[in-house]
Amino acid sequence: MTDFSRRDLARGAALTALSYSRILGANDRVRMGYIGLGNRGAQVHDAFLEFGDAETVAICDLRDDYLDLATKKSRATPKRYADYRALIGDNNIDAVMIATPDHWHAIMMIDACNAGKDVYVEKPLSLTVFEGRKMVEAAERTKRVVQVGTQRRSSKMIAEAVDYARSGELGQVTVARCYDIQNEWPNGIGNLPDENPPTDEMWDRWLGPAPKIPYNRNRAFYKFRWFYNYSGGQLTNFGVHLVDTLRRCLQLESPRKVTAIGGHWVIKDNREIPDTLEVMWEYDGPTLITFTQINGNAAPGNLQGAEMELRGTKGTMYIHENRWEVVPERFTDKLKPANTPLDRTLGRAYSSTKKTATTTIGGKGSAYADIEHARNFLDCVKSRAKCNADILTGHISTSATLIGNIAHKTETMLKWDAKAERFTNNQAANRLLHYPYRAPYKLG
Ligand SMILES: NC(=O)c1ccc[n+]([C@@H]2O[C@H](COP(=O)([O-])OP(=O)(O)OC[C@H]3O[C@@H](n4cnc5c(N)ncnc54)[C@H](O)[C@@H]3O)[C@@H](O)[C@H]2O)c1
């Protein structure tokens, strides 16, 4: 299909579908279309299937086995589409779920908005900062309800941790850290050779706007997250959940500076992303947020083994996948004059002999609130309220991680003008805020 006819289809669909957009009441069923039913799409589909008011009307994927499985799970037989554009043009659909690889999110989401569909789109929101901004604009222009797949935003346990972090009990938080640690040594995802794709058409559709290159099983299904043309690596894949939660705890918007170092140093595979990476953002606060990726060693990132920590002058909050806890600082003596030699009596929650400190405050639950996140989307589709992980929130958090990758690639400390969404001290970095799409792909 030519570029013109492709856009024509999206625009035509927008005109008809917007006029068909239904006003849904509390008891109505939301007719859902699913695009991408692989690893994550299947999980999100399962979450929606928990609710009788979510109807699986249509499904789209490049793999028949995934479509067969989704059909089997659905209450009624959904319509199958090979081409996502036909699915979003279907007037029997109210909302679309997108769980394709990251390089497809922007095109599909904007086309869906133009066709009058509300959208649940997986995180990270986009592959580039430019795409994310265009997605925000599309949602606003078409007045669509959008949920981004950062499901921690719908977790009761995380909400409690956020309330505590905002209460002031931690004192001034100057450093907040998050971690993605696992030992993938020695072979990681391996070194598979290029080969013939299952079909040329399938591979062409999978690549979409990304450069045309030979098929490789390491680049395609699931493993795309180790390659920059389709993903921002673990920093955007996993890091976006954590950076999003930390900035929510600390009520921070966008960073003013970012830098990153690391590389592909230890794992012998054909990944492009680093296996060792440290990213640092400076936020107004002032607060330093860091993301640590270690793939050559699995020891916990902190003494409590949590995936996030917030270090305040009065205590440290640790947030795990299933609980949060606070370890207060221990003030064992009054502040002594500054010239007191080797004053070691202040604020010792930990010492060399006491490795863990007593937890006094905390809560249990799950960060993986897939079902609650789906419920929130269905409710918002009906009420037209803003979702827990609304599009702008998703864009701000995704952008922080994307600019971390740009700092790493340019080997610099970048100053970020969040309003203009540009770097103020590096033109080469600004050129990495987007990339040229392969023809005929364009943002609708
Ligand atoms: N929220 C979370 O916790 C979470 C967890 C995992 C993945 N994700 C996100 O979900 C997305 C998908 O990741 P995944 O692990 O499921 O990958 P995956 O490779 O398992 O699934 C992606 C699916 O998209 C399909 N697809 C690709 N191009 C398509 C096209 N043009 N038309 C129709 N279908 C197409 C593929 O056939 C595949 O089945 C990613 O953006 C990822 O970051 C989110």
Coordinates of N, CA and C and ligand atoms in Angstrom, one line a residue, residues 35-41 60-63 66 99-102 104-105 108 122-124 149 151 205-206 221-222 224-225 237 241, ligand 1:
I35 N -3.9 -5.3 19.4 CA -2.8 -5.4 18.4 C -1.5 -5.8 19.1
G36 N -1.0 -6.9 18.7 CA 0.2 -7.5 19.4 C -0.2 -8.3 20.6
L37 N -0.2 -9.7 20.3 CA -0.6 -10.6 21.4 C 0.5 -11.6 21.8
G38 N 1.7 -11.0 21.8 CA 2.9 -11.8 22.2 C 3.0 -11.9 23.7
N39 N 4.1 -11.9 24.2 CA 4.4 -12.0 25.7 C 3.5 -11.0 26.5
R40 N 3.6 -9.8 26.3 CA 2.8 -8.8 27.1 C 1.4 -8.7 26.7
G41 N 1.2 -8.7 25.3 CA -0.2 -8.5 24.9 C -1.1 -9.6 25.4
C60 N -5.2 -8.8 16.3 CA -4.2 -8.7 15.2 C -2.8 -9.0 15.7
D61 N -2.2 -9.9 15.0 CA -0.8 -10.2 15.3 C -0.2 -10.8 14.0
L62 N 1.2 -10.9 14.0 CA 1.8 -11.4 12.8 C 2.0 -12.9 12.9
R63 N 1.6 -13.5 14.1 CA 1.8 -14.9 14.4 C 0.5 -15.6 14.6
Y66 N -0.2 -17.1 18.2 CA -0.6 -16.1 19.2 C -2.1 -15.8 19.0
A99 N 0.3 -3.7 22.1 CA 1.5 -4.3 22.7 C 2.5 -4.9 21.7
T100 N 2.8 -4.0 20.7 CA 3.8 -4.4 19.7 C 5.1 -3.9 20.2
P101 N 6.2 -4.2 19.5 CA 7.5 -3.6 19.9 C 7.5 -2.1 19.9
D102 N 8.4 -1.5 20.6 CA 8.3 0.0 20.9 C 8.3 0.8 19.6
W104 N 6.8 0.5 17.0 CA 5.5 0.6 16.4 C 4.5 1.4 17.2
H105 N 4.8 1.7 18.4 CA 3.7 2.3 19.3 C 3.2 3.6 18.7
M108 N 0.9 3.3 15.4 CA -0.3 2.6 15.7 C -1.2 3.4 16.6
E122 N 1.2 0.0 25.5 CA 2.3 -0.4 26.4 C 3.4 0.6 26.6
K123 N 4.1 0.5 27.7 CA 5.3 1.2 27.9 C 6.5 0.6 27.2
P124 N 7.6 1.2 27.0 CA 7.7 2.7 27.1 C 6.9 3.3 26.0
G149 N 1.0 1.6 29.7 CA 1.2 0.3 30.4 C 2.1 0.3 31.6
Q151 N 1.9 -0.3 34.9 CA 0.8 -0.7 35.7 C 1.1 -0.4 37.2
R205 N 6.5 -6.3 7.8 CA 5.5 -5.7 8.7 C 6.0 -5.5 10.1
W206 N 6.8 -6.5 10.5 CA 7.4 -6.4 11.9 C 8.4 -5.2 11.9
F221 N 10.9 -11.5 17.8 CA 10.0 -11.7 18.9 C 10.7 -11.7 20.3
Y222 N 10.2 -10.9 21.2 CA 10.6 -10.7 22.5 C 12.0 -10.1 22.7
F224 N 13.7 -8.2 20.8 CA 13.9 -6.9 20.2 C 14.4 -5.9 21.3
R225 N 14.1 -6.2 22.5 CA 14.5 -5.2 23.6 C 16.0 -5.1 23.8
N237 N 12.9 -0.2 28.9 CA 12.0 -1.3 29.1 C 11.6 -1.5 30.5
H241 N 9.4 2.0 34.4 CA 8.5 1.7 35.5 C 9.1 2.3 36.8
Ligands
LIG1 N1 4.0 -3.3 31.2 C1 4.8 -4.3 31.3 O1 5.2 -4.7 32.4 C2 5.4 -4.9 30.1 C3 6.0 -6.2 30.2 C4 6.6 -6.7 29.0 C5 6.5 -6.0 27.8 N2 5.9 -4.8 27.8 C6 5.9 -4.0 26.5 O2 5.0 -4.6 25.6 C7 5.5 -4.4 24.3 C8 5.6 -5.8 23.6 O3 6.6 -6.6 24.2 P1 6.5 -8.2 24.3 O4 7.5 -8.6 25.3 O5 5.1 -8.6 24.4 O6 7.1 -8.6 22.8 P2 6.7 -9.8 21.9 O7 7.7 -9.8 20.8 O8 6.5 -11.0 22.7 O9 5.2 -9.3 21.3 C9 5.1 -8.3 20.4 C10 4.0 -8.8 19.4 O10 3.7 -7.8 18.4 C11 3.5 -8.4 17.2 N3 3.7 -7.4 16.1 C12 4.9 -6.8 15.7 N4 4.7 -6.0 14.7 C13 3.3 -6.1 14.4 C14 2.5 -5.5 13.4 N5 3.0 -4.6 12.5 N6 1.2 -5.8 13.4 C15 0.7 -6.7 14.3 N7 1.4 -7.3 15.3 C16 2.7 -7.0 15.3 C17 4.4 -9.5 17.1 O11 4.0 -10.5 16.2 C18 4.5 -10.0 18.6 O12 3.6 -11.1 18.8 C19 6.8 -3.7 24.4 O13 6.6 -2.3 24.1 C20 7.2 -3.9 25.8 O14 8.0 -2.9 26.3 C21 5.4 -4.2 28.9

